[in-house]
Amino acid sequence: MTNTQQPEEQPTPPPSRFRRSVQPKLMKLANVPMRQVLALPVPTPLGSRLMLAHIVGRRTGKHYRQPISYVRDGDVLLTPGGGKWKLNLDPATPVRLRIRGHDHTASPELVRDQAEVTRLLAVMSAANPALQRFVPLPKDPDGNPDQKALAQAIRYGFCIVRWHLEEPAAA
């Protein structure tokens, strides 16, 4: 007779103290020189995976320059939307992006459908394995994001930003 008991389902652990408090402070500090490098009118090594988004605050109208990672997927760019910066995005309002020394405009699409987020995370991870450090979702035995943890992350605001590029912006 074989043991057919299913393993007990483990709850998703809460984010570590480092991820909740220290990592955002380190990223804020690191973003200062990154903004300067990504704003240069020439391609830089950082620009192969990072772009500078010029975002206008939805309530204050304040202008923000946010370094964000991206992966190219055909005619669109994909970005993990885990920070507060994405709250200022409006699909009807194009955003200026500085990509490899050139300005572009793009319309953001916030993807929150769990199946599509799972697919896009696989595309992004294949193109940029370092993504795992910034999107710390537990994996299932097949290496895909744990669906329960992903559902919880989406409920708390995580999404993928799919940028639809338009013509290069006028300088």
CSV table of N, CA and C in Angstrom, one decimal:
chain,number,residue,atom,x,y,z
A,1,MET,N,0.8,-1.2,0.0
A,1,MET,CA,0.0,0.0,0.0
A,1,MET,C,0.9,1.2,0.0
A,2,THR,N,0.6,2.2,-0.8
A,2,THR,CA,1.4,3.4,-0.9
A,2,THR,C,0.8,4.5,-0.2
A,3,ASN,N,1.6,5.4,0.2
A,3,ASN,CA,1.1,6.6,0.9
A,3,ASN,C,0.6,7.7,-0.1
A,4,THR,N,-0.6,8.0,-0.2
A,4,THR,CA,-1.2,8.9,-1.2
A,4,THR,C,-1.5,10.2,-0.6
A,5,GLN,N,-1.0,10.5,0.6
A,5,GLN,CA,-1.3,11.8,1.2
A,5,GLN,C,-0.6,12.9,0.4
A,6,GLN,N,-1.3,14.0,0.2
A,6,GLN,CA,-0.8,15.2,-0.5
A,6,GLN,C,0.0,16.0,0.5
A,7,PRO,N,1.1,16.6,0.0
A,7,PRO,CA,1.9,17.4,1.0
A,7,PRO,C,1.0,18.6,1.4
A,8,GLU,N,1.2,19.0,2.6
A,8,GLU,CA,0.5,20.1,3.2
A,8,GLU,C,0.9,21.4,2.5
A,9,GLU,N,-0.2,22.1,2.1
A,9,GLU,CA,0.1,23.4,1.4
A,9,GLU,C,0.6,24.4,2.4
A,10,GLN,N,1.8,25.0,2.0
A,10,GLN,CA,2.4,26.0,2.9
A,10,GLN,C,1.9,27.4,2.5
A,11,PRO,N,1.6,28.2,3.5
A,11,PRO,CA,1.2,29.6,3.2
A,11,PRO,C,2.4,30.4,2.6
A,12,THR,N,2.0,31.3,1.8
A,12,THR,CA,3.1,32.2,1.2
A,12,THR,C,3.6,33.1,2.4
A,13,PRO,N,5.0,33.0,2.5
A,13,PRO,CA,5.6,33.8,3.6
A,13,PRO,C,5.5,35.3,3.3
A,14,PRO,N,5.4,36.1,4.4
A,14,PRO,CA,5.4,37.5,4.1
A,14,PRO,C,6.8,38.0,3.6
A,15,PRO,N,6.8,39.1,3.0
A,15,PRO,CA,8.1,39.6,2.5
A,15,PRO,C,9.0,39.8,3.7
A,16,SER,N,10.3,39.6,3.5
A,16,SER,CA,11.3,39.8,4.6
A,16,SER,C,11.3,41.3,5.0
A,17,ARG,N,11.9,41.6,6.2
A,17,ARG,CA,12.0,43.0,6.6
A,17,ARG,C,12.9,43.7,5.6
A,18,PHE,N,13.9,43.1,5.1
A,18,PHE,CA,14.8,43.7,4.1
A,18,PHE,C,14.0,44.2,2.9
A,19,ARG,N,13.2,43.3,2.3
A,19,ARG,CA,12.4,43.7,1.2
A,19,ARG,C,11.4,44.8,1.4
A,20,ARG,N,10.9,44.8,2.7
A,20,ARG,CA,9.9,45.8,3.0
A,20,ARG,C,10.5,47.2,3.3
A,21,SER,N,11.6,47.2,4.0
A,21,SER,CA,12.1,48.5,4.5
A,21,SER,C,13.5,48.9,3.9
A,22,VAL,N,14.4,48.0,3.9
A,22,VAL,CA,15.8,48.4,3.4
A,22,VAL,C,15.9,48.5,1.9
A,23,GLN,N,15.4,47.5,1.2
A,23,GLN,CA,15.5,47.5,-0.3
A,23,GLN,C,15.0,48.8,-0.9
A,24,PRO,N,13.8,49.3,-0.5
A,24,PRO,CA,13.3,50.5,-1.2
A,24,PRO,C,14.2,51.7,-0.9
A,25,LYS,N,14.8,51.8,0.2
A,25,LYS,CA,15.7,52.9,0.5
A,25,LYS,C,17.0,52.8,-0.3
A,26,LEU,N,17.5,51.6,-0.5
A,26,LEU,CA,18.7,51.4,-1.3
A,26,LEU,C,18.4,51.7,-2.8
A,27,MET,N,17.2,51.3,-3.3
A,27,MET,CA,16.8,51.6,-4.6
A,27,MET,C,16.7,53.1,-4.8
A,28,LYS,N,16.1,53.8,-3.9
A,28,LYS,CA,15.9,55.3,-4.0
A,28,LYS,C,17.3,55.9,-4.1
A,29,LEU,N,18.3,55.5,-3.3
A,29,LEU,CA,19.6,56.0,-3.3
A,29,LEU,C,20.3,55.7,-4.6
A,30,ALA,N,20.2,54.5,-5.1
A,30,ALA,CA,20.8,54.0,-6.4
A,30,ALA,C,20.2,54.7,-7.6
A,31,ASN,N,18.9,55.1,-7.5
A,31,ASN,CA,18.3,55.8,-8.6
A,31,ASN,C,18.8,57.1,-9.0
A,32,VAL,N,19.5,57.8,-8.0
A,32,VAL,CA,20.0,59.2,-8.2
A,32,VAL,C,21.0,59.1,-9.4
A,33,PRO,N,22.1,58.3,-9.2
A,33,PRO,CA,23.1,58.3,-10.4
A,33,PRO,C,22.5,57.6,-11.6
A,34,MET,N,21.6,56.7,-11.4
A,34,MET,CA,21.1,56.0,-12.6
A,34,MET,C,20.3,57.0,-13.5
A,35,ARG,N,19.5,57.9,-12.8
A,35,ARG,CA,18.8,58.9,-13.6
A,35,ARG,C,19.7,59.7,-14.5
A,36,GLN,N,20.9,60.1,-13.9
A,36,GLN,CA,21.8,60.9,-14.7
A,36,GLN,C,22.4,60.1,-15.8
A,37,VAL,N,22.8,58.9,-15.6
A,37,VAL,CA,23.4,58.1,-16.7
A,37,VAL,C,22.3,57.8,-17.8
A,38,LEU,N,21.1,57.4,-17.4
A,38,LEU,CA,20.1,57.1,-18.3
A,38,LEU,C,19.6,58.3,-19.1
A,39,ALA,N,19.8,59.5,-18.6
A,39,ALA,CA,19.4,60.7,-19.3
A,39,ALA,C,20.4,61.1,-20.4
A,40,LEU,N,21.5,60.5,-20.4
A,40,LEU,CA,22.6,60.9,-21.4
A,40,LEU,C,22.0,60.7,-22.8
A,41,PRO,N,22.5,61.6,-23.7
A,41,PRO,CA,22.0,61.4,-25.1
A,41,PRO,C,22.7,60.4,-25.9
A,42,VAL,N,23.4,59.5,-25.3
A,42,VAL,CA,24.1,58.4,-25.9
A,42,VAL,C,23.8,57.1,-25.2
A,43,PRO,N,23.8,55.9,-26.0
A,43,PRO,CA,23.6,54.7,-25.3
A,43,PRO,C,24.6,54.3,-24.3
A,44,THR,N,24.2,53.8,-23.2
A,44,THR,CA,25.2,53.3,-22.1
A,44,THR,C,24.9,51.9,-21.8
A,45,PRO,N,25.9,51.2,-21.1
A,45,PRO,CA,25.6,49.8,-20.8
A,45,PRO,C,24.4,49.6,-19.9
A,46,LEU,N,24.1,50.6,-19.0
A,46,LEU,CA,22.8,50.5,-18.2
A,46,LEU,C,21.6,50.4,-19.1
A,47,GLY,N,21.7,51.1,-20.2
A,47,GLY,CA,20.5,51.3,-21.1
A,47,GLY,C,20.0,50.0,-21.8
A,48,SER,N,20.8,49.0,-21.7
A,48,SER,CA,20.4,47.7,-22.4
A,48,SER,C,19.2,47.1,-21.6
A,49,ARG,N,19.1,47.4,-20.3
A,49,ARG,CA,18.0,46.8,-19.5
A,49,ARG,C,17.2,47.8,-18.7
A,50,LEU,N,17.7,49.0,-18.7
A,50,LEU,CA,17.0,50.1,-18.0
A,50,LEU,C,16.6,51.2,-18.9
A,51,MET,N,15.5,51.9,-18.6
A,51,MET,CA,15.1,53.0,-19.3
A,51,MET,C,14.6,54.1,-18.3
A,52,LEU,N,14.5,55.3,-18.7
A,52,LEU,CA,14.1,56.4,-17.8
A,52,LEU,C,12.7,56.9,-18.3
A,53,ALA,N,11.7,56.7,-17.4
A,53,ALA,CA,10.4,57.1,-17.7
A,53,ALA,C,10.1,58.5,-17.1
A,54,HIS,N,9.6,59.4,-17.9
A,54,HIS,CA,9.2,60.7,-17.4
A,54,HIS,C,7.7,60.6,-17.1
A,55,ILE,N,7.4,60.6,-15.9
A,55,ILE,CA,6.0,60.4,-15.4
A,55,ILE,C,5.5,61.6,-14.7
A,56,VAL,N,4.3,62.0,-15.0
A,56,VAL,CA,3.6,63.2,-14.3
A,56,VAL,C,2.7,62.6,-13.2
A,57,GLY,N,2.8,63.2,-12.0
A,57,GLY,CA,1.9,62.8,-10.9
A,57,GLY,C,0.5,63.1,-11.3
A,58,ARG,N,-0.4,62.1,-11.0
A,58,ARG,CA,-1.8,62.2,-11.4
A,58,ARG,C,-2.5,63.3,-10.5
A,59,ARG,N,-2.1,63.5,-9.3
A,59,ARG,CA,-2.8,64.5,-8.5
A,59,ARG,C,-2.0,65.8,-8.4
A,60,THR,N,-0.7,65.7,-8.3
A,60,THR,CA,0.1,66.9,-8.1
A,60,THR,C,0.6,67.6,-9.4
A,61,GLY,N,0.7,66.8,-10.4
A,61,GLY,CA,1.3,67.3,-11.7
A,61,GLY,C,2.8,67.4,-11.6
A,62,LYS,N,3.4,66.9,-10.6
A,62,LYS,CA,4.8,66.9,-10.4
A,62,LYS,C,5.5,65.9,-11.4
A,63,HIS,N,6.6,66.3,-11.9
A,63,HIS,CA,7.3,65.5,-12.9
A,63,HIS,C,8.3,64.6,-12.2
A,64,TYR,N,8.2,63.3,-12.5
A,64,TYR,CA,9.1,62.3,-12.0
A,64,TYR,C,9.9,61.6,-13.1
A,65,ARG,N,11.2,61.4,-12.8
A,65,ARG,CA,12.1,60.6,-13.7
A,65,ARG,C,12.4,59.3,-13.0
A,66,GLN,N,11.8,58.2,-13.5
A,66,GLN,CA,11.9,56.9,-12.8
A,66,GLN,C,12.7,55.9,-13.7
A,67,PRO,N,13.8,55.5,-13.2
A,67,PRO,CA,14.5,54.4,-13.9
A,67,PRO,C,13.8,53.1,-13.7
A,68,ILE,N,13.5,52.4,-14.8
A,68,ILE,CA,12.8,51.1,-14.6
A,68,ILE,C,13.4,50.1,-15.6
A,69,SER,N,13.3,48.9,-15.2
A,69,SER,CA,13.9,47.8,-16.1
A,69,SER,C,12.8,47.5,-17.2
A,70,TYR,N,13.3,47.0,-18.3
A,70,TYR,CA,12.4,46.6,-19.4
A,70,TYR,C,13.0,45.5,-20.1
A,71,VAL,N,12.1,44.8,-20.8
A,71,VAL,CA,12.4,43.7,-21.7
A,71,VAL,C,11.7,44.0,-23.0
A,72,ARG,N,12.3,43.9,-24.1
A,72,ARG,CA,11.6,44.1,-25.4
A,72,ARG,C,10.9,42.7,-25.8
A,73,ASP,N,9.7,42.9,-26.2
A,73,ASP,CA,8.9,41.7,-26.7
A,73,ASP,C,8.2,42.1,-28.0
A,74,GLY,N,8.9,41.9,-29.1
A,74,GLY,CA,8.4,42.3,-30.4
A,74,GLY,C,8.3,43.9,-30.4
A,75,ASP,N,7.1,44.4,-30.7
A,75,ASP,CA,6.9,45.8,-30.8
A,75,ASP,C,6.6,46.5,-29.5
A,76,VAL,N,6.6,45.8,-28.4
A,76,VAL,CA,6.3,46.4,-27.1
A,76,VAL,C,7.4,46.2,-26.1
A,77,LEU,N,7.4,47.0,-25.0
A,77,LEU,CA,8.4,46.8,-23.9
A,77,LEU,C,7.6,46.3,-22.7
A,78,LEU,N,8.2,45.4,-21.9
A,78,LEU,CA,7.5,44.9,-20.7
A,78,LEU,C,8.3,45.3,-19.5
A,79,THR,N,7.6,45.8,-18.5
A,79,THR,CA,8.2,46.2,-17.2
A,79,THR,C,7.4,45.6,-16.1
A,80,PRO,N,8.1,45.1,-15.0
A,80,PRO,CA,7.4,44.7,-13.8
A,80,PRO,C,6.9,45.9,-13.1
A,81,GLY,N,5.6,46.0,-12.8
A,81,GLY,CA,5.0,47.1,-12.1
A,81,GLY,C,4.8,46.9,-10.7
A,82,GLY,N,5.9,46.8,-9.9
A,82,GLY,CA,5.7,46.5,-8.5
A,82,GLY,C,5.8,47.8,-7.6
A,83,GLY,N,6.2,48.9,-8.1
A,83,GLY,CA,6.4,50.1,-7.3
A,83,GLY,C,5.2,51.0,-7.4
A,84,LYS,N,5.3,52.1,-6.6
A,84,LYS,CA,4.2,53.0,-6.6
A,84,LYS,C,4.2,53.9,-7.8
A,85,TRP,N,5.3,54.0,-8.6
A,85,TRP,CA,5.4,54.8,-9.7
A,85,TRP,C,4.2,54.5,-10.7
A,86,LYS,N,3.8,53.2,-10.8
A,86,LYS,CA,2.8,52.8,-11.8
A,86,LYS,C,1.5,53.4,-11.5
A,87,LEU,N,1.3,53.9,-10.3
A,87,LEU,CA,0.0,54.4,-9.9
A,87,LEU,C,-0.3,55.7,-10.7
A,88,ASN,N,0.7,56.4,-11.2
A,88,ASN,CA,0.6,57.6,-12.0
A,88,ASN,C,0.3,57.3,-13.4
A,89,LEU,N,0.3,56.1,-13.9
A,89,LEU,CA,0.1,55.8,-15.3
A,89,LEU,C,-1.3,55.8,-15.7
A,90,ASP,N,-1.6,56.3,-16.8
A,90,ASP,CA,-3.0,56.4,-17.4
A,90,ASP,C,-2.8,55.9,-18.8
A,91,PRO,N,-3.5,54.8,-19.2
A,91,PRO,CA,-3.4,54.3,-20.5
A,91,PRO,C,-3.7,55.3,-21.6
A,92,ALA,N,-4.5,56.3,-21.3
A,92,ALA,CA,-4.9,57.4,-22.3
A,92,ALA,C,-3.8,58.5,-22.4
A,93,THR,N,-2.8,58.4,-21.5
A,93,THR,CA,-1.8,59.5,-21.5
A,93,THR,C,-0.4,58.9,-21.8
A,94,PRO,N,0.1,59.2,-23.0
A,94,PRO,CA,1.4,58.7,-23.4
A,94,PRO,C,2.5,59.2,-22.4
A,95,VAL,N,3.6,58.4,-22.3
A,95,VAL,CA,4.7,58.7,-21.4
A,95,VAL,C,5.9,58.8,-22.2
A,96,ARG,N,6.8,59.8,-21.9
A,96,ARG,CA,8.1,59.9,-22.6
A,96,ARG,C,9.1,58.9,-21.9
A,97,LEU,N,9.7,58.1,-22.7
A,97,LEU,CA,10.7,57.1,-22.3
A,97,LEU,C,12.1,57.4,-22.9
A,98,ARG,N,13.1,57.4,-22.1
A,98,ARG,CA,14.5,57.6,-22.6
A,98,ARG,C,15.1,56.2,-22.7
A,99,ILE,N,15.3,55.7,-23.9
A,99,ILE,CA,15.8,54.4,-24.1
A,99,ILE,C,17.0,54.4,-24.9
A,100,ARG,N,18.1,54.0,-24.4
A,100,ARG,CA,19.4,53.9,-25.0
A,100,ARG,C,19.8,55.3,-25.7
A,101,GLY,N,19.6,56.4,-25.0
A,101,GLY,CA,20.0,57.7,-25.4
A,101,GLY,C,19.0,58.4,-26.3
A,102,HIS,N,17.8,57.8,-26.6
A,102,HIS,CA,16.8,58.4,-27.5
A,102,HIS,C,15.4,58.4,-26.8
A,103,ASP,N,14.7,59.5,-27.1
A,103,ASP,CA,13.4,59.7,-26.5
A,103,ASP,C,12.3,59.0,-27.4
A,104,HIS,N,11.4,58.4,-26.7
A,104,HIS,CA,10.3,57.7,-27.4
A,104,HIS,C,9.0,58.0,-26.6
A,105,THR,N,7.9,57.9,-27.2
A,105,THR,CA,6.6,58.0,-26.4
A,105,THR,C,6.0,56.6,-26.5
A,106,ALA,N,5.3,56.3,-25.4
A,106,ALA,CA,4.7,55.0,-25.3
A,106,ALA,C,3.4,55.1,-24.5
A,107,SER,N,2.4,54.3,-24.8
A,107,SER,CA,1.2,54.3,-24.0
A,107,SER,C,1.3,53.0,-23.1
A,108,PRO,N,1.1,53.2,-21.8
A,108,PRO,CA,1.2,52.1,-20.9
A,108,PRO,C,-0.1,51.3,-20.9
A,109,GLU,N,0.0,50.0,-20.8
A,109,GLU,CA,-1.1,49.1,-20.6
A,109,GLU,C,-0.8,48.3,-19.3
A,110,LEU,N,-1.6,48.4,-18.3
A,110,LEU,CA,-1.4,47.7,-17.0
A,110,LEU,C,-2.1,46.4,-17.1
A,111,VAL,N,-1.2,45.3,-17.2
A,111,VAL,CA,-1.7,43.9,-17.3
A,111,VAL,C,-1.9,43.3,-15.9
A,112,ARG,N,-3.1,42.9,-15.6
A,112,ARG,CA,-3.4,42.3,-14.3
A,112,ARG,C,-4.0,41.0,-14.4
A,113,ASP,N,-4.3,40.5,-15.6
A,113,ASP,CA,-4.9,39.2,-15.8
A,113,ASP,C,-3.8,38.1,-15.4
A,114,GLN,N,-4.1,37.3,-14.4
A,114,GLN,CA,-3.1,36.4,-13.9
A,114,GLN,C,-2.5,35.5,-14.9
A,115,ALA,N,-3.2,34.9,-15.8
A,115,ALA,CA,-2.6,34.0,-16.8
A,115,ALA,C,-1.7,34.8,-17.7
A,116,GLU,N,-2.1,36.0,-18.1
A,116,GLU,CA,-1.2,36.9,-19.0
A,116,GLU,C,0.0,37.3,-18.2
A,117,VAL,N,-0.1,37.7,-16.9
A,117,VAL,CA,1.0,38.1,-16.1
A,117,VAL,C,2.0,36.9,-16.0
A,118,THR,N,1.5,35.7,-15.8
A,118,THR,CA,2.4,34.5,-15.8
A,118,THR,C,3.1,34.3,-17.1
A,119,ARG,N,2.4,34.5,-18.2
A,119,ARG,CA,3.1,34.3,-19.5
A,119,ARG,C,4.2,35.4,-19.7
A,120,LEU,N,3.8,36.7,-19.4
A,120,LEU,CA,4.8,37.8,-19.6
A,120,LEU,C,6.0,37.7,-18.6
A,121,LEU,N,5.8,37.2,-17.4
A,121,LEU,CA,6.9,36.9,-16.5
A,121,LEU,C,7.9,35.9,-17.1
A,122,ALA,N,7.3,34.9,-17.8
A,122,ALA,CA,8.2,33.9,-18.4
A,122,ALA,C,9.0,34.5,-19.5
A,123,VAL,N,8.3,35.4,-20.3
A,123,VAL,CA,9.0,36.1,-21.4
A,123,VAL,C,10.1,36.9,-20.8
A,124,MET,N,9.8,37.7,-19.8
A,124,MET,CA,10.8,38.6,-19.2
A,124,MET,C,11.9,37.9,-18.5
A,125,SER,N,11.6,36.8,-17.8
A,125,SER,CA,12.7,36.0,-17.2
A,125,SER,C,13.6,35.4,-18.2
A,126,ALA,N,13.1,34.9,-19.3
A,126,ALA,CA,14.0,34.3,-20.3
A,126,ALA,C,14.9,35.4,-20.9
A,127,ALA,N,14.4,36.6,-21.1
A,127,ALA,CA,15.2,37.7,-21.7
A,127,ALA,C,16.2,38.3,-20.6
A,128,ASN,N,15.8,38.3,-19.4
A,128,ASN,CA,16.6,38.9,-18.3
A,128,ASN,C,16.5,38.1,-17.0
A,129,PRO,N,17.4,37.2,-16.8
A,129,PRO,CA,17.4,36.3,-15.6
A,129,PRO,C,17.5,37.1,-14.3
A,130,ALA,N,18.0,38.3,-14.4
A,130,ALA,CA,18.2,39.1,-13.1
A,130,ALA,C,16.8,39.6,-12.6
A,131,LEU,N,15.8,39.5,-13.4
A,131,LEU,CA,14.4,39.9,-13.1
A,131,LEU,C,14.0,39.2,-11.7
A,132,GLN,N,14.5,38.0,-11.5
A,132,GLN,CA,14.1,37.3,-10.3
A,132,GLN,C,14.4,38.0,-9.0
A,133,ARG,N,15.5,38.9,-9.0
A,133,ARG,CA,15.9,39.6,-7.8
A,133,ARG,C,14.8,40.7,-7.5
A,134,PHE,N,14.2,41.2,-8.6
A,134,PHE,CA,13.2,42.3,-8.4
A,134,PHE,C,11.8,41.9,-8.3
A,135,VAL,N,11.5,40.7,-8.8
A,135,VAL,CA,10.2,40.1,-8.7
A,135,VAL,C,10.3,38.8,-7.9
A,136,PRO,N,10.4,38.9,-6.6
A,136,PRO,CA,10.7,37.7,-5.8
A,136,PRO,C,9.5,36.8,-5.5
A,137,LEU,N,8.9,36.3,-6.5
A,137,LEU,CA,7.8,35.3,-6.3
A,137,LEU,C,8.3,33.9,-6.2
A,138,PRO,N,7.8,33.2,-5.2
A,138,PRO,CA,8.2,31.8,-5.1
A,138,PRO,C,7.8,31.0,-6.4
A,139,LYS,N,8.5,29.9,-6.7
A,139,LYS,CA,8.3,29.1,-7.9
A,139,LYS,C,7.6,27.8,-7.6
A,140,ASP,N,6.9,27.3,-8.5
A,140,ASP,CA,6.3,26.0,-8.4
A,140,ASP,C,7.4,25.0,-8.9
A,141,PRO,N,7.1,23.7,-8.8
A,141,PRO,CA,8.1,22.7,-9.2
A,141,PRO,C,8.5,22.8,-10.7
A,142,ASP,N,7.7,23.4,-11.5
A,142,ASP,CA,8.0,23.5,-12.9
A,142,ASP,C,8.8,24.8,-13.2
A,143,GLY,N,9.1,25.6,-12.2
A,143,GLY,CA,9.8,26.9,-12.3
A,143,GLY,C,9.0,28.1,-12.7
A,144,ASN,N,7.7,27.9,-12.7
A,144,ASN,CA,6.7,29.0,-13.0
A,144,ASN,C,6.4,29.7,-11.6
A,145,PRO,N,5.9,31.0,-11.7
A,145,PRO,CA,5.5,31.6,-10.5
A,145,PRO,C,4.4,30.9,-9.8
A,146,ASP,N,4.5,30.7,-8.5
A,146,ASP,CA,3.5,30.1,-7.7
A,146,ASP,C,2.2,30.9,-7.8
A,147,GLN,N,1.2,30.3,-8.3
A,147,GLN,CA,-0.1,31.0,-8.7
A,147,GLN,C,-0.8,31.6,-7.5
A,148,LYS,N,-0.7,31.0,-6.3
A,148,LYS,CA,-1.3,31.6,-5.1
A,148,LYS,C,-0.6,32.8,-4.7
A,149,ALA,N,0.7,32.8,-4.8
A,149,ALA,CA,1.5,34.0,-4.4
A,149,ALA,C,1.3,35.1,-5.5
A,150,LEU,N,1.2,34.7,-6.7
A,150,LEU,CA,1.0,35.7,-7.8
A,150,LEU,C,-0.3,36.3,-7.7
A,151,ALA,N,-1.4,35.6,-7.4
A,151,ALA,CA,-2.7,36.1,-7.2
A,151,ALA,C,-2.7,37.1,-6.0
A,152,GLN,N,-2.0,36.8,-5.0
A,152,GLN,CA,-1.9,37.7,-3.8
A,152,GLN,C,-1.1,39.0,-4.2
A,153,ALA,N,-0.1,38.8,-5.0
A,153,ALA,CA,0.7,40.0,-5.4
A,153,ALA,C,-0.1,40.9,-6.3
A,154,ILE,N,-0.9,40.3,-7.2
A,154,ILE,CA,-1.8,41.1,-8.1
A,154,ILE,C,-2.9,41.8,-7.2
A,155,ARG,N,-3.4,41.1,-6.2
A,155,ARG,CA,-4.4,41.8,-5.4
A,155,ARG,C,-3.8,43.0,-4.7
A,156,TYR,N,-2.5,42.9,-4.3
A,156,TYR,CA,-1.8,44.0,-3.6
A,156,TYR,C,-1.3,45.1,-4.6
A,157,GLY,N,-1.5,44.9,-5.9
A,157,GLY,CA,-1.2,46.0,-6.9
A,157,GLY,C,-0.1,45.6,-7.9
A,158,PHE,N,0.5,44.4,-7.8
A,158,PHE,CA,1.5,44.1,-8.8
A,158,PHE,C,0.8,43.9,-10.2
A,159,CYS,N,1.5,44.3,-11.2
A,159,CYS,CA,1.1,44.1,-12.6
A,159,CYS,C,2.3,44.1,-13.5
A,160,ILE,N,2.1,43.9,-14.7
A,160,ILE,CA,3.1,44.1,-15.8
A,160,ILE,C,2.7,45.3,-16.6
A,161,VAL,N,3.6,46.2,-16.8
A,161,VAL,CA,3.3,47.3,-17.7
A,161,VAL,C,3.8,47.0,-19.1
A,162,ARG,N,2.8,47.0,-20.0
A,162,ARG,CA,3.2,46.7,-21.4
A,162,ARG,C,3.1,48.1,-22.1
A,163,TRP,N,4.3,48.5,-22.6
A,163,TRP,CA,4.5,49.8,-23.2
A,163,TRP,C,4.3,49.6,-24.7
A,164,HIS,N,3.3,50.3,-25.3
A,164,HIS,CA,3.1,50.3,-26.7
A,164,HIS,C,3.8,51.6,-27.3
A,165,LEU,N,4.9,51.3,-28.0
A,165,LEU,CA,5.8,52.4,-28.5
A,165,LEU,C,5.1,53.1,-29.6
A,166,GLU,N,5.2,54.4,-29.6
A,166,GLU,CA,4.8,55.3,-30.7
A,166,GLU,C,6.0,55.8,-31.5
A,167,GLU,N,5.9,56.8,-32.3
A,167,GLU,CA,7.0,57.4,-33.0
A,167,GLU,C,7.9,58.0,-31.9
A,168,PRO,N,9.3,58.1,-32.3
A,168,PRO,CA,10.2,58.8,-31.4
A,168,PRO,C,9.7,60.2,-31.1
A,169,ALA,N,9.9,60.6,-29.8
A,169,ALA,CA,9.4,61.9,-29.4
A,169,ALA,C,10.3,63.0,-30.0
A,170,ALA,N,9.8,64.1,-30.2
A,170,ALA,CA,10.6,65.3,-30.7
A,170,ALA,C,11.5,65.7,-29.6
A,171,ALA,N,12.7,66.1,-29.9
A,171,ALA,CA,13.7,66.5,-28.8
A,171,ALA,C,13.4,67.9,-28.4
